[in-house]
Short mmCIF file of C-alpha atoms in Angstrom, two decimals:
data_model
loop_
_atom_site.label_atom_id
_atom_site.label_comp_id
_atom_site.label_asym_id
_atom_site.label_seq_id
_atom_site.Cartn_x
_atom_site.Cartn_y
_atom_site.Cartn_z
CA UNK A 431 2.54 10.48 3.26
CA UNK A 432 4.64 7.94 3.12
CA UNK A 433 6.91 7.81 -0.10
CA UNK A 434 9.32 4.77 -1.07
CA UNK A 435 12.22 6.18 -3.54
CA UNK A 436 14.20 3.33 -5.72
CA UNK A 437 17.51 4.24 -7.30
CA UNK A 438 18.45 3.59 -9.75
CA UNK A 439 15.25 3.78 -11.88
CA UNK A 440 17.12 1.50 -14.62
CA UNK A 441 20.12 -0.54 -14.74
CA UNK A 442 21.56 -3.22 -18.10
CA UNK A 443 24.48 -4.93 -16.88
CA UNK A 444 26.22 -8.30 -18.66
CA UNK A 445 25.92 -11.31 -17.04
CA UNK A 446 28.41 -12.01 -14.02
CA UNK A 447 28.33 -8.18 -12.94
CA UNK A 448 27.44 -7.51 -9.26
CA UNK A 449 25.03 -4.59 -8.76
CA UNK A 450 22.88 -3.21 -5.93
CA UNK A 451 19.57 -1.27 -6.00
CA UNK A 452 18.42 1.04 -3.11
CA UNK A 453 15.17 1.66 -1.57
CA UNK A 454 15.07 4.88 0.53
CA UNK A 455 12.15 6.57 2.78
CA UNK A 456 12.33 9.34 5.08
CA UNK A 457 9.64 7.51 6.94
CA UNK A 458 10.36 4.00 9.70
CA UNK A 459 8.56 1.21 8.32
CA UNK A 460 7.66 -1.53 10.12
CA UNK A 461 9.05 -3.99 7.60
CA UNK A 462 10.06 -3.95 4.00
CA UNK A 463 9.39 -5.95 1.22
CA UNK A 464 10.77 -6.72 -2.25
CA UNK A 465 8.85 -7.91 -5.00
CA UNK A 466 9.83 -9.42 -8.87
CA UNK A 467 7.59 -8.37 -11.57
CA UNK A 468 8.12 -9.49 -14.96
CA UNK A 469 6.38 -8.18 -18.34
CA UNK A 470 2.43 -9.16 -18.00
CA UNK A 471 2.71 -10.61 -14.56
CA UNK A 472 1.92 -9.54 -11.13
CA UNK A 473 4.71 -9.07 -8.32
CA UNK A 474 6.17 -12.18 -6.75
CA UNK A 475 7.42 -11.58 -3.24
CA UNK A 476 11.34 -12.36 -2.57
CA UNK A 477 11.97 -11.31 1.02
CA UNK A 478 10.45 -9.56 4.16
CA UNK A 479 12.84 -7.90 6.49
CA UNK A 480 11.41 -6.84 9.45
CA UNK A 481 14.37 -6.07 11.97
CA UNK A 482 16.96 -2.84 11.64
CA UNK A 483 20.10 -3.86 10.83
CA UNK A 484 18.62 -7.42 9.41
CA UNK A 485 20.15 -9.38 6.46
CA UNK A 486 18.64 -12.22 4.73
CA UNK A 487 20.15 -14.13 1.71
CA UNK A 488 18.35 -15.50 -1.06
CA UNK A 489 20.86 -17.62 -3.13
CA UNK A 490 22.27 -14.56 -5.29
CA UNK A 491 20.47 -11.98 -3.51
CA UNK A 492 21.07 -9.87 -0.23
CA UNK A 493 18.94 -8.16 1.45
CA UNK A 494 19.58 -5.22 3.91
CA UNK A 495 17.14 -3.36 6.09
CA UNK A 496 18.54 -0.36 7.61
CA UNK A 497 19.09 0.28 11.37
CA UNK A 498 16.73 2.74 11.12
CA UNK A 499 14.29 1.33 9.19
CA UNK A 500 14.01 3.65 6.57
CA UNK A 501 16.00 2.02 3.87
CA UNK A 502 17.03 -1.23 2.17
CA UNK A 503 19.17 -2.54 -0.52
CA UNK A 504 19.24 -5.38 -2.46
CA UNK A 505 22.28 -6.58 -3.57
CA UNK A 506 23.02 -9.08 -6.25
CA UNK A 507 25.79 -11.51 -6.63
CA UNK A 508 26.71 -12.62 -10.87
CA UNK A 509 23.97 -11.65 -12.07
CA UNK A 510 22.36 -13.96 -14.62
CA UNK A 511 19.72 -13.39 -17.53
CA UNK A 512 17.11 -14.79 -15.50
CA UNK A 513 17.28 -11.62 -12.55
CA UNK A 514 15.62 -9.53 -15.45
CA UNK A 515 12.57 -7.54 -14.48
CA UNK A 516 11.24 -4.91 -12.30
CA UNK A 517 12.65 -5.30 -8.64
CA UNK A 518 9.77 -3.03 -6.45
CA UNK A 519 10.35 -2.53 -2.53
CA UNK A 520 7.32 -2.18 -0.76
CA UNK A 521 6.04 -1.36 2.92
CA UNK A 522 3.14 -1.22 4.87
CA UNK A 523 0.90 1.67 4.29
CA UNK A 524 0.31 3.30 8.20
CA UNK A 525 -3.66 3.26 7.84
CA UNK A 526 -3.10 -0.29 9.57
CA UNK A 527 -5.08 -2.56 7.17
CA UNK A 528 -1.83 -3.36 5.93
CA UNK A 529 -2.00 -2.76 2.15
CA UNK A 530 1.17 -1.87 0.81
CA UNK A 531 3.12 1.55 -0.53
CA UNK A 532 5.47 0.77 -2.98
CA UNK A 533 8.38 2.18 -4.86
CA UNK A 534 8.33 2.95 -8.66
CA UNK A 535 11.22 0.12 -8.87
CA UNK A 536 14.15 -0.44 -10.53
CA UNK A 537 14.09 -2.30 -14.07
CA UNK A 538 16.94 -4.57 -14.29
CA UNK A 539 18.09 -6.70 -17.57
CA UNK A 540 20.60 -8.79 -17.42
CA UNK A 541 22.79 -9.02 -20.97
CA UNK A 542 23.84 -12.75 -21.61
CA UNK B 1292 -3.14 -24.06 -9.43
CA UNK B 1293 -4.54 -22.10 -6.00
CA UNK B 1294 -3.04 -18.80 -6.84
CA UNK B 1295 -5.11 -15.93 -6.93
CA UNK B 1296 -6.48 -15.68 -10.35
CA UNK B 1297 -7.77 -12.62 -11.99
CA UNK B 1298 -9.74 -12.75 -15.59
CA UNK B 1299 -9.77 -11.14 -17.93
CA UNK B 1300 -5.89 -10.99 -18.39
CA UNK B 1301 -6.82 -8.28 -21.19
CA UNK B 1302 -9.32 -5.90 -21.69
CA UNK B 1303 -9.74 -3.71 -24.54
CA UNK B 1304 -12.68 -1.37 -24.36
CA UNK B 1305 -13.73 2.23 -25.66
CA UNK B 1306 -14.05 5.20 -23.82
CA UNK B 1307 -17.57 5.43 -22.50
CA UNK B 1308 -17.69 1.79 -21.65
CA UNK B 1309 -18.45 0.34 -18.40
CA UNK B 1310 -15.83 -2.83 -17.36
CA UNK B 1311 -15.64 -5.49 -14.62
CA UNK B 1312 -12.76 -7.30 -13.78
CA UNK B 1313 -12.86 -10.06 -10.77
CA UNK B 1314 -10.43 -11.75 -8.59
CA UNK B 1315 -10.26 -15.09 -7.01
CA UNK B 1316 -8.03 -15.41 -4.05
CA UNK B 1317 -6.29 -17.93 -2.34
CA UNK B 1318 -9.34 -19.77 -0.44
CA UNK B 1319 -8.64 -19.40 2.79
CA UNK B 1320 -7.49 -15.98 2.81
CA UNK B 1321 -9.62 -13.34 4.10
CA UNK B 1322 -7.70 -10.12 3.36
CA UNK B 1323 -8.12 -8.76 -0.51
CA UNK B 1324 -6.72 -5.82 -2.32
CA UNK B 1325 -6.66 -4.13 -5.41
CA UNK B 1326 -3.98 -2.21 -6.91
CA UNK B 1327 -3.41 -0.13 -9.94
CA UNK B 1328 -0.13 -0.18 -12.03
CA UNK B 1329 0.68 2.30 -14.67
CA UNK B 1330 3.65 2.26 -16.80
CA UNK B 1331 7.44 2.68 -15.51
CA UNK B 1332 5.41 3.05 -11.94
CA UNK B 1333 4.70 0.65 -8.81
CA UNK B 1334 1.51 -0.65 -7.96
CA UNK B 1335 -0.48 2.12 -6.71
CA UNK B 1336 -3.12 0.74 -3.71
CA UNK B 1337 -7.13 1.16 -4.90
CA UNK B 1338 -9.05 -0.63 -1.89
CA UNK B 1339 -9.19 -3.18 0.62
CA UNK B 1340 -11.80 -5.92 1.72
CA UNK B 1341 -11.17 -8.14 5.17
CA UNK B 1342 -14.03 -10.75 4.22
CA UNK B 1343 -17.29 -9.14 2.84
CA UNK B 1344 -16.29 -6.16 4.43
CA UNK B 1345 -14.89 -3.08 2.18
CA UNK B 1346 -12.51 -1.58 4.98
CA UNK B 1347 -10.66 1.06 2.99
CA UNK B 1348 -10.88 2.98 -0.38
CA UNK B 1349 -7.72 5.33 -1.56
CA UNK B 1350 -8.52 8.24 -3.08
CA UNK B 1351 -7.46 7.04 -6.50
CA UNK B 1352 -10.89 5.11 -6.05
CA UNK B 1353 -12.99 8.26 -8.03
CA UNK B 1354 -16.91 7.67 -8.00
CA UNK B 1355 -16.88 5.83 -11.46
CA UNK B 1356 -15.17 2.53 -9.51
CA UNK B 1357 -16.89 0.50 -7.56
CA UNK B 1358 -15.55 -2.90 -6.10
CA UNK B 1359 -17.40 -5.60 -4.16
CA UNK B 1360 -16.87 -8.94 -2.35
CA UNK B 1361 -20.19 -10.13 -1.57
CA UNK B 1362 -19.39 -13.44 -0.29
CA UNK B 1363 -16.14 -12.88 1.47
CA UNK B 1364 -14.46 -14.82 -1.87
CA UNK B 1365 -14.39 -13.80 -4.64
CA UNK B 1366 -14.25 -9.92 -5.58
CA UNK B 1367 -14.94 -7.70 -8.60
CA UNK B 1368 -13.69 -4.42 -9.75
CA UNK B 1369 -16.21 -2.42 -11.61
CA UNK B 1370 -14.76 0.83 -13.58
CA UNK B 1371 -17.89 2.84 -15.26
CA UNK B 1372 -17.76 5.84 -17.85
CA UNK B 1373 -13.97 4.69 -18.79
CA UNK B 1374 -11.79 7.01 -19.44
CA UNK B 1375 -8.08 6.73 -21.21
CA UNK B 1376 -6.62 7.74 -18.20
CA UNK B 1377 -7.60 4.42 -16.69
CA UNK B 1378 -5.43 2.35 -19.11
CA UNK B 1379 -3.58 0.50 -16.14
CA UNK B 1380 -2.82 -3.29 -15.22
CA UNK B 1381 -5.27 -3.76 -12.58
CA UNK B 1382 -3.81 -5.73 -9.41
CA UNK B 1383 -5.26 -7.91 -6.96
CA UNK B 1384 -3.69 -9.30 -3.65
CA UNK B 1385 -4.89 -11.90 -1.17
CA UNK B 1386 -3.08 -12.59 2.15
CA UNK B 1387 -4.10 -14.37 5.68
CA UNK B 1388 -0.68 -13.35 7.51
CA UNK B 1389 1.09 -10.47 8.82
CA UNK B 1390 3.02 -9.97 5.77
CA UNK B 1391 2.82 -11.82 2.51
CA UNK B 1392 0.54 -10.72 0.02
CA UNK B 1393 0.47 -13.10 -3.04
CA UNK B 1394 -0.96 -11.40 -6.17
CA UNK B 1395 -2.46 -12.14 -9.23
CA UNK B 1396 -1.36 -11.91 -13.18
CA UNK B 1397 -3.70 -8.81 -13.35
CA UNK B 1398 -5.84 -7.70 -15.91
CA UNK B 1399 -4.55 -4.73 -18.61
CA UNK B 1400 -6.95 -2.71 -19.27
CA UNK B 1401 -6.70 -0.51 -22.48
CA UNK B 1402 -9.21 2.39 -23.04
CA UNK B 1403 -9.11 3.50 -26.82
#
C-alpha cells in the first residue's frame, strides 16, 4: 500500500516567516503533486513534479521532488495571510487508472 | 464557469436515508473520480469512471454506494441506508491528461 506521510500535521506562523512542509513515502512515485484546499472547497492543484531531483517555483513557493522519488517539500518564502489552508501532496495510486493517494496534509495559517 | 460542478454543496439527511449527489465535469474530459474527505484527513479515493465505463471501485465503496455515469458526462453518487459514519465532503475529479485532476467544491454530507 502505498502511504503519503505530511509533517508537520499543523503549523501558525506570522506573516513574513519562511517555513517548509514535507511529504515522505517509502514508496517511488511516478510524480507528485500538491494541492490547496481551503474551508468548504475542493483541492486546487499548485505543482506536478515529475523528475528526481526536480525543482519548480511558484512565485513564493518551492517545490522539491526527491532524487529518489519518494519525497517532496514545499517550501515557502514570507509567508502571507493568503497561503492559509490545507497544503495536501498527492501521487498516483499504482492500480494505473491514475486516481490519486494523498497525504492527510499539513494545515497552515498564516497570522497577519 | 466550466469547472466541474458538484450540487448539492450541502446535504443534511437522517440516518436511514438514501442520498444522491452528482458531478458535472469539465466537458471534454473523459476521466472522473470520486473521493471522500473526512475531517483533519486527505481525500480518500471512492471510484473511477473513463467515459461510461466504471473502471475501479476502492474498497471504501461498501454495498450501500453505488455511482454511475450513464452518458460518459455527467455522474452521480448514490449512498443508501446512511449511516453517521458517512458524514464526509464528498469529492469529485475530472481530468483528460496525464496528470491534472481539477476538482469540484464537493458536497458535505451530514448524517444526524
Amino acid at each position: 500500500t502505498q502511504l503519503l506521510e505530511q509533517s508537520p500535521q499543523f503549523l501558525s506562523i506570522q506573516e513574513g516567516e519562511n517555513l517548509t512542509v514535507y511529504c515522505n513515502s517509502s514508496s517511488v512515485f511516478s510524480s507528485l503533486q500538491w494541492y490547496r484546499q481551503e474551508p468548504g472547497e475542493g483541492p486546487v492543484l499548485l505543482v506536478t513534479v515529475v523528475t528526481g531531483g526536480e525543482v519548480k517555483k511558484l512565485k513564493r513557493l518551492t517545490f522539491q521532488f526527491g532524487d529518489a522519488r519518494k519525497d517532496s517539500s514545499l517550501h515557502i518564502t514570507a509567508a502571507q495571510p493568503g497561503d492559509t489552508g490545507l497544503y495536501l501532496c498527492a501521487g498516483p495510486r499504482d492500480t494505473g487508472r491514475r486516481a490519486l493517494t494523498f497525504g492527510s496534509g499539513t494545515r497552515l495559517q498564516v497570522q497577519p | 464557469d466550466t469547472g466541474v460542478s458538484q450540487n448539492p454543496r450541502h446535504k443534511i439527511t437522517k440516518r436511514g436515508q438514501n442520498v444522491t449527489f452528482r458531478c458535472d465535469p469539465i466537458s471534454e474530459h473523459n476521466r472522473l473520480y470520486w473521493y471522500r474527505q473526512t475531517l483533519g484527513q486527505g481525500p480518500e479515493f471512492l471510484t473511477y469512471f473513463q467515459n461510461e465505463a466504471q473502471l475501479e471501485k476502492s474498497r471504501l465503496l461498501s454495498d450501500r454506494f453505488s455511482a454511475e455515469r450513464p452518458k460518459g458526462s455527467f455522474s452521480t453518487l448514490e449512498i443508501q441506508r446512511t449511516e453517521q459514519g458517512d458524514s464526509a465532503m464528498y469529492l469529485c475529479a475530472s481530468k483528460a491528461g496525464e496528470y491534472e485532476a481539477f476538482f469540484g467544491q464537493g458536497t458535505r454530507l451530514t448524517v444526524v
